[in-house]
XYZ file of C-alpha atoms in Angstrom:
648
model
C 22.846 25.104 -119.186
C 20.342 25.512 -121.928
C 18.849 28.977 -122.373
C 15.104 29.885 -123.015
C 13.583 33.015 -124.251
C 10.751 34.671 -122.142
C 8.509 37.377 -123.836
C 6.874 39.878 -121.483
C 3.517 41.747 -122.089
C 5.364 44.822 -123.388
C 6.744 42.726 -126.262
C 10.381 42.595 -124.823
C 12.136 39.224 -124.448
C 14.942 38.177 -122.232
C 17.024 35.020 -121.932
C 17.070 32.905 -118.832
C 18.439 29.534 -117.823
C 16.027 26.799 -118.448
C 14.169 25.752 -115.243
C 13.973 29.318 -114.090
C 10.879 29.885 -111.804
C 8.642 32.871 -112.189
C 9.653 33.976 -108.742
C 13.184 34.176 -110.033
C 11.966 36.039 -113.137
C 10.096 38.506 -110.893
C 13.204 39.239 -108.673
C 15.320 39.647 -111.704
C 13.086 42.617 -112.732
C 13.060 44.257 -109.344
C 13.316 43.336 -105.776
C 9.862 45.111 -104.960
C 8.096 42.958 -107.721
C 9.752 39.846 -106.315
C 8.118 40.658 -103.020
C 4.768 41.499 -104.472
C 4.385 38.652 -106.966
C 1.772 35.899 -106.375
C 1.729 33.863 -109.538
C 2.355 34.327 -113.252
C 0.670 33.525 -116.532
C 2.986 31.437 -118.710
C 1.792 30.629 -122.260
C -1.837 31.326 -121.312
C -1.801 29.035 -118.204
C -1.932 30.275 -114.556
C 1.495 29.342 -113.041
C 2.803 29.021 -109.504
C 5.745 31.129 -108.732
C 7.641 27.971 -107.731
C 7.095 26.041 -110.893
C 10.115 25.762 -113.413
C 9.849 27.022 -117.004
C 11.693 24.757 -119.358
C 10.921 26.156 -122.814
C 10.382 29.488 -124.604
C 7.185 31.347 -123.518
C 5.124 34.304 -122.925
C 5.106 35.439 -119.226
C 3.135 37.889 -117.205
C 3.783 38.374 -113.351
C 0.760 38.975 -111.225
C 0.459 40.798 -107.925
C -2.476 41.301 -105.510
C -3.573 44.140 -107.804
C -4.663 41.699 -110.589
C -8.140 40.861 -109.454
C -8.753 37.525 -111.307
C -5.682 35.837 -110.471
C -5.431 37.206 -106.863
C -9.072 36.101 -106.058
C -8.517 32.763 -107.571
C -5.362 32.180 -105.229
C -6.983 33.735 -102.215
C -10.090 31.475 -102.449
C -7.868 28.370 -103.325
C -5.623 28.876 -100.453
C -8.259 29.617 -98.052
C -9.800 26.139 -99.035
C -6.517 24.534 -97.978
C -6.215 26.816 -94.721
C -9.732 25.846 -93.753
C -8.913 22.136 -94.317
C -5.889 22.518 -92.121
C -7.786 24.173 -89.468
C -10.543 21.477 -89.429
C -7.905 18.798 -88.857
C -6.063 20.800 -86.331
C -9.405 20.989 -84.341
C -10.687 17.512 -85.166
C -7.575 15.127 -86.110
C -9.676 12.282 -87.116
C -11.715 14.172 -89.802
C -10.627 12.937 -93.290
C -10.221 15.460 -96.151
C -11.080 15.156 -99.750
C -11.241 18.048 -102.312
C -11.890 21.916 -102.116
C -12.307 23.775 -105.422
C -12.722 27.341 -105.970
C -16.326 28.358 -107.030
C -18.248 31.752 -107.662
C -17.129 34.125 -104.781
C -15.398 31.558 -102.677
C -14.815 27.782 -102.224
C -16.138 24.718 -100.625
C -14.379 21.688 -99.112
C -15.747 18.220 -98.426
C -15.032 16.447 -95.272
C -15.742 13.009 -93.795
C -16.615 13.281 -90.183
C -19.108 11.418 -88.060
C -20.355 14.363 -86.137
C -22.188 16.974 -87.990
C -20.659 20.460 -88.131
C -22.731 23.071 -86.367
C -22.901 26.839 -86.994
C -20.912 27.279 -83.906
C -18.128 25.034 -85.309
C -17.940 27.355 -88.213
C -16.847 30.264 -85.964
C -14.307 28.115 -84.269
C -12.904 27.140 -87.658
C -12.651 30.776 -88.791
C -10.716 31.687 -85.575
C -8.308 28.851 -86.325
C -7.874 29.866 -89.891
C -6.895 33.463 -88.780
C -4.372 32.004 -86.508
C -2.853 30.135 -89.548
C -2.993 33.289 -91.644
C -1.256 35.476 -88.964
C 1.483 32.946 -88.498
C 2.651 33.801 -92.080
C 3.999 30.450 -92.810
C 5.604 29.620 -96.251
C 3.673 27.671 -98.795
C 5.904 25.208 -100.597
C 5.490 22.471 -103.262
C 6.976 19.167 -104.632
C 6.207 16.757 -107.322
C 6.085 13.125 -105.997
C 6.002 9.818 -107.742
C 2.735 7.686 -107.575
C 3.939 5.125 -105.268
C 5.336 7.642 -102.710
C 2.011 9.595 -102.792
C -0.118 6.697 -102.285
C 1.961 5.256 -99.389
C 1.904 8.793 -97.642
C -1.829 8.782 -97.790
C -2.361 5.134 -96.895
C -0.106 5.798 -93.768
C -2.159 8.972 -92.927
C -5.379 6.980 -93.297
C -6.651 9.287 -96.085
C -8.574 6.880 -98.350
C -10.126 9.635 -100.437
C -6.847 11.065 -101.351
C -5.687 7.478 -102.448
C -8.708 7.166 -104.606
C -7.998 10.593 -106.203
C -4.536 9.536 -107.148
C -6.002 6.366 -108.680
C -8.118 8.638 -110.967
C -5.150 10.796 -112.174
C -3.816 9.592 -115.431
C -0.510 7.797 -115.508
C 2.300 10.427 -116.456
C 0.721 13.305 -114.901
C 2.495 15.101 -112.177
C 1.328 14.512 -108.588
C 1.967 17.798 -106.952
C 1.961 18.237 -103.159
C 1.487 21.577 -101.383
C 2.275 22.439 -97.889
C 0.734 25.264 -96.097
C 3.077 25.463 -93.203
C 3.247 21.859 -91.927
C 0.010 20.805 -93.357
C 0.071 18.982 -96.774
C -2.469 18.404 -99.522
C -2.520 16.968 -103.150
C -3.284 19.725 -105.393
C -2.678 21.017 -108.987
C -1.970 24.527 -107.800
C -1.167 27.310 -108.203
C -0.969 28.864 -104.573
C 0.162 31.956 -102.790
C 3.726 32.080 -101.408
C 2.856 32.392 -97.705
C -0.320 32.218 -95.702
C 0.334 35.847 -94.580
C -0.655 37.011 -98.111
C -4.203 35.970 -97.302
C -6.507 38.830 -96.029
C -7.661 37.674 -92.481
C -10.609 39.915 -92.357
C -12.135 39.300 -95.815
C -13.496 35.832 -95.629
C -16.394 34.046 -94.024
C -17.607 30.544 -93.686
C -21.178 30.636 -94.666
C -22.988 27.202 -94.349
C -22.602 23.378 -94.303
C -24.414 21.063 -96.687
C -24.387 17.312 -97.419
C -22.734 16.137 -100.725
C -21.985 12.661 -101.896
C -18.433 11.720 -102.696
C -17.718 12.685 -106.271
C -21.438 13.504 -106.741
C -22.299 9.688 -106.622
C -25.504 8.792 -104.613
C -24.023 5.323 -103.998
C -20.954 6.778 -102.322
C -20.614 8.117 -98.811
C -22.302 11.249 -97.698
C -19.702 13.933 -96.793
C -20.066 17.464 -95.090
C -19.349 20.341 -97.494
C -18.398 23.539 -95.875
C -18.770 26.739 -97.976
C -16.946 29.967 -97.628
C -16.682 33.324 -99.428
C -13.563 35.476 -99.915
C -12.623 38.765 -101.317
C -9.489 41.015 -101.449
C -10.601 43.325 -98.555
C -13.183 43.627 -95.872
C -15.196 46.267 -97.860
C -15.691 43.843 -100.715
C -16.796 41.050 -98.174
C -19.288 43.278 -96.369
C -20.746 44.277 -99.656
C -21.183 40.646 -100.705
C -22.783 39.608 -97.426
C -25.183 42.579 -97.884
C -26.020 41.291 -101.297
C -26.731 37.934 -99.914
C -29.010 39.285 -97.258
C -30.916 41.078 -100.017
C -30.919 37.884 -102.262
C -32.560 36.016 -99.302
C -35.372 38.625 -99.180
C -35.799 38.283 -102.985
C -35.751 34.474 -102.899
C -38.441 33.487 -105.623
C -39.552 30.473 -103.410
C -40.334 32.785 -100.590
C -42.054 35.376 -102.763
C -43.778 32.516 -104.910
C -45.560 31.499 -101.681
C -46.358 35.119 -100.653
C -47.657 35.812 -104.145
C -49.357 32.373 -104.586
C -47.564 31.621 -107.685
C -46.588 27.996 -107.431
C -45.726 25.117 -105.333
C -43.500 21.983 -105.660
C -43.991 18.609 -103.808
C -42.253 15.461 -103.275
C -44.403 13.331 -105.629
C -43.086 15.285 -108.560
C -39.466 16.272 -107.975
C -38.146 18.963 -110.193
C -41.771 19.616 -111.563
C -43.900 22.674 -110.956
C -47.533 23.008 -109.883
C -48.335 26.500 -111.291
C -51.303 28.273 -109.437
C -53.533 30.766 -111.317
C -51.329 33.749 -110.444
C -48.031 32.135 -111.673
C -49.687 30.692 -114.747
C -50.859 34.229 -115.552
C -47.242 35.351 -115.537
C -46.247 32.370 -117.677
C -48.861 32.848 -120.409
C -48.341 36.655 -120.566
C -44.824 36.067 -121.118
C -45.388 33.384 -123.710
C -47.930 35.553 -125.560
C -45.554 38.319 -125.733
C -42.737 36.149 -126.971
C -45.169 34.462 -129.753
C -45.901 37.954 -130.962
C -42.275 39.048 -131.067
C -41.288 35.892 -132.909
C -44.072 36.245 -135.411
C -42.934 39.827 -136.096
C -39.378 38.610 -136.607
C -40.276 36.063 -139.277
C -40.544 32.792 -137.205
C -42.882 30.031 -137.922
C -44.230 28.131 -134.850
C -44.430 24.388 -134.637
C -45.129 21.735 -131.906
C -43.148 18.440 -131.763
C -43.770 15.192 -129.829
C -42.679 14.721 -126.063
C -41.917 11.049 -126.384
C -39.498 9.960 -129.371
C -38.017 6.582 -130.192
C -34.404 6.112 -129.201
C -33.424 5.794 -132.887
C -33.718 9.298 -133.510
C -31.671 10.085 -130.418
C -29.057 7.781 -131.699
C -29.043 9.322 -135.089
C -28.706 12.835 -133.555
C -25.933 11.791 -131.122
C -27.849 12.518 -128.031
C -28.099 8.847 -127.045
C -24.230 8.687 -126.714
C -23.420 12.149 -125.580
C -26.440 13.098 -123.328
C -28.173 9.919 -122.409
C -27.378 10.324 -118.608
C -29.582 13.448 -118.603
C -32.531 11.696 -120.448
C -35.630 10.117 -118.941
C -35.961 6.521 -120.748
C -39.454 5.339 -121.472
C -39.962 1.552 -122.067
C -43.230 0.542 -123.752
C -44.400 -3.062 -124.529
C -45.840 -2.127 -127.931
C -48.923 -4.427 -128.349
C -47.513 -6.916 -125.946
C -44.902 -7.939 -128.591
C -42.664 -9.240 -125.654
C -40.007 -6.747 -126.637
C -40.026 -3.396 -125.235
C -39.677 -0.393 -127.463
C -37.203 2.152 -125.923
C -38.106 5.797 -126.164
C -37.007 9.031 -124.312
C -38.797 12.038 -123.241
C -37.220 14.862 -125.199
C -34.433 16.771 -123.412
C -34.311 19.344 -126.340
C -36.243 20.174 -129.409
C -33.619 20.378 -132.211
C -33.774 16.654 -133.558
C -37.457 17.049 -133.910
C -37.182 20.366 -135.772
C -34.846 18.722 -138.260
C -37.651 16.101 -138.919
C -40.030 18.994 -139.695
C -37.483 20.687 -141.962
C -37.014 17.372 -143.796
C -40.581 17.002 -144.694
C -40.908 18.043 -148.443
C -38.106 19.482 -150.574
C -36.559 22.763 -149.495
C -35.067 25.365 -151.868
C -32.556 27.928 -151.211
C -35.443 30.290 -151.618
C -36.961 28.929 -148.420
C -33.923 29.891 -146.335
C -33.370 31.196 -143.797
C -36.174 29.176 -142.267
C -36.693 30.276 -138.548
C -38.611 27.533 -136.717
C -39.798 28.216 -133.255
C -41.380 26.105 -130.546
C -42.416 26.552 -126.888
C -40.965 23.131 -126.441
C -41.593 21.239 -123.252
C -38.462 19.332 -122.258
C -37.408 16.926 -119.570
C -33.905 16.490 -118.339
C -32.621 14.483 -115.350
C -31.012 16.790 -112.725
C -29.678 15.325 -109.462
C -32.086 15.928 -106.650
C -29.205 17.981 -104.830
C -29.128 20.420 -107.745
C -32.871 21.165 -107.894
C -33.556 24.779 -106.875
C -37.204 25.943 -106.804
C -38.124 26.965 -110.446
C -34.615 27.938 -111.361
C -33.376 24.432 -111.785
C -35.962 21.888 -112.495
C -36.498 18.669 -114.516
C -39.488 19.629 -116.512
C -39.412 23.100 -118.243
C -40.327 24.767 -121.483
C -37.924 26.764 -123.743
C -38.592 29.619 -125.998
C -36.630 27.466 -128.491
C -36.049 28.096 -132.298
C -33.762 26.826 -135.018
C -32.685 28.929 -137.967
C -31.823 26.757 -141.028
C -29.726 28.816 -143.251
C -26.803 28.832 -145.833
C -23.268 29.234 -144.470
C -22.930 32.558 -145.876
C -26.121 33.726 -143.777
C -24.527 32.925 -140.385
C -23.271 36.469 -139.978
C -26.500 38.334 -140.937
C -28.657 35.907 -138.915
C -26.506 36.352 -135.840
C -26.692 40.035 -136.165
C -30.458 39.847 -136.483
C -30.842 37.499 -133.537
C -28.739 39.716 -131.226
C -30.897 42.829 -132.107
C -33.989 40.669 -131.459
C -32.840 39.435 -128.110
C -31.536 43.013 -127.175
C -35.084 44.479 -127.849
C -36.760 41.673 -125.674
C -34.283 42.083 -122.800
C -34.974 45.953 -122.794
C -38.725 45.407 -122.671
C -38.297 43.059 -119.722
C -36.168 45.580 -117.757
C -32.566 44.401 -118.677
C -30.887 47.257 -120.530
C -27.474 45.643 -120.803
C -26.076 42.237 -121.228
C -22.562 40.423 -121.623
C -21.702 37.897 -124.159
C -19.599 34.808 -123.743
C -18.207 32.610 -126.326
C -17.977 28.881 -125.495
C -15.706 26.685 -127.826
C -15.630 22.828 -128.011
C -16.105 20.692 -125.212
C -14.105 17.366 -124.522
C -17.094 15.281 -125.175
C -18.326 16.260 -128.716
C -19.720 15.088 -132.048
C -18.013 16.087 -135.285
C -14.714 16.381 -136.749
C -12.103 19.023 -135.668
C -12.167 20.828 -139.126
C -15.901 21.165 -138.644
C -15.526 22.658 -135.236
C -12.865 25.031 -136.721
C -15.282 26.349 -139.211
C -18.202 26.672 -136.816
C -16.161 28.523 -134.292
C -14.665 30.905 -136.636
C -17.933 31.659 -138.230
C -19.582 32.496 -134.861
C -16.805 34.700 -133.663
C -16.916 36.606 -136.990
C -20.595 36.997 -136.894
C -20.490 38.248 -133.272
C -17.736 40.805 -134.024
C -19.586 41.981 -137.133
C -22.692 42.541 -135.033
C -20.629 44.932 -132.924
C -20.314 42.866 -129.668
C -17.272 41.962 -127.677
C -17.098 38.729 -126.012
C -15.304 36.751 -123.179
C -14.099 33.319 -123.802
C -15.682 30.552 -121.918
C -13.302 27.495 -122.910
C -14.719 24.013 -123.315
C -18.236 25.019 -122.367
C -19.913 24.578 -126.047
C -22.674 22.201 -126.782
C -21.582 18.683 -127.904
C -22.688 19.509 -131.356
C -21.344 23.146 -131.847
C -19.898 26.371 -130.176
C -22.284 28.889 -128.676
C -22.813 32.452 -127.554
C -24.156 33.003 -123.994
C -25.968 36.130 -123.102
C -25.571 37.017 -119.584
C -27.985 39.398 -117.878
C -27.202 41.368 -114.448
C -29.948 41.693 -112.069
C -30.865 44.535 -109.794
C -28.444 43.407 -107.043
C -25.501 42.669 -109.302
C -25.912 38.904 -109.857
C -25.202 37.489 -113.368
C -27.710 35.147 -115.019
C -27.030 33.282 -118.308
C -30.207 33.175 -120.258
C -30.155 33.473 -123.997
C -27.947 31.264 -126.267
C -26.978 31.046 -129.923
C -25.224 27.922 -131.381
C -23.840 27.215 -134.724
C -24.289 23.700 -135.671
C -22.795 21.956 -138.757
C -23.087 18.522 -137.195
C -26.807 17.747 -136.671
C -27.877 18.674 -140.174
C -25.213 16.168 -141.424
C -26.312 13.428 -139.003
C -29.993 13.841 -139.785
C -29.431 14.199 -143.529
C -31.054 17.716 -143.784
C -30.721 19.252 -147.334
C -31.972 21.908 -149.523
C -31.735 22.563 -153.239
C -29.191 25.389 -154.098
C -29.365 27.855 -156.944
C -27.095 25.428 -158.740
C -29.798 22.725 -158.545
C -27.546 20.534 -156.295
C -28.266 19.347 -152.705
C -26.617 21.270 -149.959
C -26.496 21.059 -146.168
C -28.055 23.962 -144.320
C -26.333 25.366 -141.172
C -28.435 25.131 -138.119
C -28.444 27.973 -135.593
C -29.930 26.878 -132.282
C -31.249 29.724 -130.298
C -33.159 30.894 -127.220
C -33.797 34.232 -125.674
C -35.245 33.571 -122.316
C -34.036 29.988 -122.182
C -36.372 28.144 -119.708
C -39.537 30.088 -118.941
C -39.405 28.735 -115.479
C -36.042 29.893 -114.813
C -36.509 33.300 -116.446
C -39.675 33.869 -114.331
C -37.709 33.084 -111.175
C -35.069 35.657 -112.378
C -37.797 38.311 -112.974
C -39.243 37.634 -109.604
C -35.878 38.002 -107.752
C -34.614 40.873 -109.841
C -37.796 42.786 -109.117
C -38.204 41.627 -105.531
C -41.600 40.562 -106.593
C -42.702 43.947 -107.806
C -43.215 42.888 -111.470
C -43.629 45.264 -114.258
C -47.483 46.143 -114.377
C -48.097 44.430 -117.636
C -46.664 41.154 -116.351
C -48.047 41.320 -112.783
C -50.648 38.539 -112.430
C -52.854 40.756 -110.095
C -52.655 44.312 -111.388
C -55.223 46.093 -109.297
C -57.268 45.280 -106.176
C -60.306 47.773 -105.591
C -60.751 47.611 -101.819
C -63.922 49.069 -100.108
C -63.486 51.273 -96.883
C -67.220 50.658 -95.928
C -69.785 48.121 -97.188
C -72.036 50.907 -98.640
C -69.301 51.437 -101.252
C -69.373 47.844 -102.463
C -71.591 48.658 -105.553
C -69.040 51.351 -106.690
C -66.201 48.982 -106.147
C -67.636 46.694 -108.546
C -68.376 49.370 -111.056
C -64.708 50.380 -110.820
C -63.496 46.809 -111.258
C -65.765 46.386 -114.437
C -64.513 49.507 -115.852
C -60.974 48.539 -115.511
C -61.498 45.067 -116.855
C -63.113 46.555 -120.001
C -59.987 48.653 -120.406
C -57.711 45.529 -120.490
C -56.677 45.832 -116.713
C -56.609 42.686 -114.580
C -58.751 44.035 -111.428
C -60.484 42.286 -108.592
C -62.769 43.483 -105.812
C -62.064 43.090 -102.030
C -65.284 43.870 -100.300
C -64.451 41.826 -97.219
C -65.640 43.087 -93.917
C -62.053 43.965 -92.850
C -60.295 47.341 -91.991
C -58.795 49.098 -95.192
C -55.338 48.984 -93.512
C -55.471 45.278 -93.104
C -56.519 44.997 -96.784
C -53.533 47.208 -97.798
C -51.029 45.395 -95.862
C -52.308 41.864 -97.187
C -52.257 42.995 -100.834
C -48.937 44.706 -100.510
C -47.552 41.491 -99.095
C -48.836 39.757 -102.151
C -46.996 42.476 -104.384
C -50.191 43.942 -105.997
C -48.960 46.881 -107.943
C -52.002 49.083 -107.372
C -54.590 49.304 -104.672
C -57.570 51.383 -105.220
C -59.559 52.377 -101.929
C -63.258 53.377 -102.242
C -65.302 54.965 -99.424
C -68.344 57.125 -99.416
C -66.369 60.173 -100.389
C -64.971 58.455 -103.479
C -68.604 57.196 -104.208
C -70.005 60.652 -104.285
C -67.106 62.240 -106.263
C -66.676 59.069 -108.576
C -63.032 59.066 -107.708
C -60.733 56.401 -106.115
C -57.764 56.806 -103.859
C -54.816 55.121 -105.530
C -51.702 53.576 -103.625
C -48.821 52.133 -105.592
C -46.752 49.264 -104.365
C -43.763 50.597 -102.333
C -45.150 54.271 -102.124
C -46.398 55.584 -98.876
C -48.367 58.552 -100.581
C -51.677 58.191 -102.115
C -53.419 60.145 -104.855
C -57.077 60.839 -105.525
C -58.005 60.314 -109.065
C -61.015 60.202 -111.137
C -62.156 56.791 -112.228
C -61.888 57.775 -115.951
C -58.382 59.032 -115.393
C -57.112 55.970 -113.393
C -58.644 53.621 -116.068
C -56.967 55.454 -119.008
C -53.544 55.472 -117.158
C -53.628 51.848 -116.139
C -54.793 50.692 -119.444
C -51.639 52.205 -120.974
C -49.575 50.482 -118.332
C -51.273 47.138 -118.705
C -50.494 47.055 -122.469
C -47.544 44.897 -123.244
C -44.493 46.956 -124.648
C -44.739 45.487 -128.081
C -48.401 46.567 -128.465
C -48.027 50.233 -127.246
């Protein structure tokens, strides 16, 4: 039998017979490892313990102590166990797919009757029965004809369609969890008993079209979450409860910030309070960009398809674009335009106006660019996921040798802004070439190498995010962590050698010849709309004083104090504080409750004692105690707090 060499993480290598499985490798190391093993990484791929290894490879054996691999398998196996439980309870239900997702999984079912919350409890109980039976998980590779016949005989049409979508020559792998079978790429655990029976929960049911196609059947999607132990599950459920309290849609109503309606799906109607947040943030970003050497431009919303064809968006991004047809001067031939989904091709048009010299570079061109992208209605989520949005977008045109310096400069710029907005730390992810992309591989090699080197030179580590780059270049993603531990990808930086080539952007070098600039696409906040949603949820509506749309309410305790209330308001406004009067004929406790619900940071109460002493009684949001201060002292303190951090 042929021999293969397997190299372990410590660098040691051992010879094995070709076809050896990771389970056999683990047992050859020690009996205890053989019992504890759950999977392996073979040449960088996550490998089932039952799969044969037929060539020289690197190998690492995983146990339940390896969080990433353990959680992936726990969640993946629970998807299968849930599907098995559903069919055990309702045999007529047809199964489809059940992928792992953040914190858990989902599985789509075809069932005439809708699942109820009570059904979820019944399914959970059946899942625990299956887990406690500790049945083996086994796998086989079948040929296509056998697999199709099996699912046709079982009346599982969705599985037959899935097989038809798998390219010829790819293995069709079958998994059994006990006596229940499913088509799956794997890997999986070795027994159902390796699953933690007290560390998962089914959370909710939603509708989902088969394969995301609105013309296909509507299925029922059951979601679940799972962790390695009960403690982690409890912490996650507590976080979800806290997240529900912080939901920006709920707080948006309470704070009167915005609304959305059916006549404009995915579009936002900003109310005065919400628009105040928006413009305050935009004014701050404009000042920061000017300070960092950016010039600001504004480009059209509707652009002829010819530009999108030239840029590559028409081929690579058309499904996300809103197409606009116009009968130009009744010429009987409609001109085809598109609402811009992004600003980059238009910025190249600005760059191309007039001759550019190497002395003009780097040219940092910014735009608060309003974009429109088609998002499926099921994906829309408040102001977090919309169809119409504005980016704090910019493109840096530079020479190739400037990529490192400009990357470092941008990361420092982004870091300062995040700190001002209350996010002290962020993680960096590196996304390399996607399957659908423009440009040759050697160009991508150069772009990826340049961005990695620049990030390391800037002093930042990064995690790899394979295949998630833009179609025109690799990118860095900057991930914020909010107050309750959720991650949000906001800022991006992308290196692009493709678009300047496609749109014929050039500059005159020191040698007098024409050269292509490199184009760095960058955003700090990303979508203003989404970032405001993140700010609202992270701060539970208690926004930093300088951003808060309603900073101070001065409330009268008795009507005789109304004149002083207005004097206080005028004094605060003169000091640059957003202040308003509440002289309604209501009790002060009612006013305090109402304005606290609206998340007004400071409430100043004024009665006759305050009128006589020219003082105010100050209550800050979230604090029970009050403080009596002179009008002058309060105005001085709040004027400082109302000043944006870049102007202090």
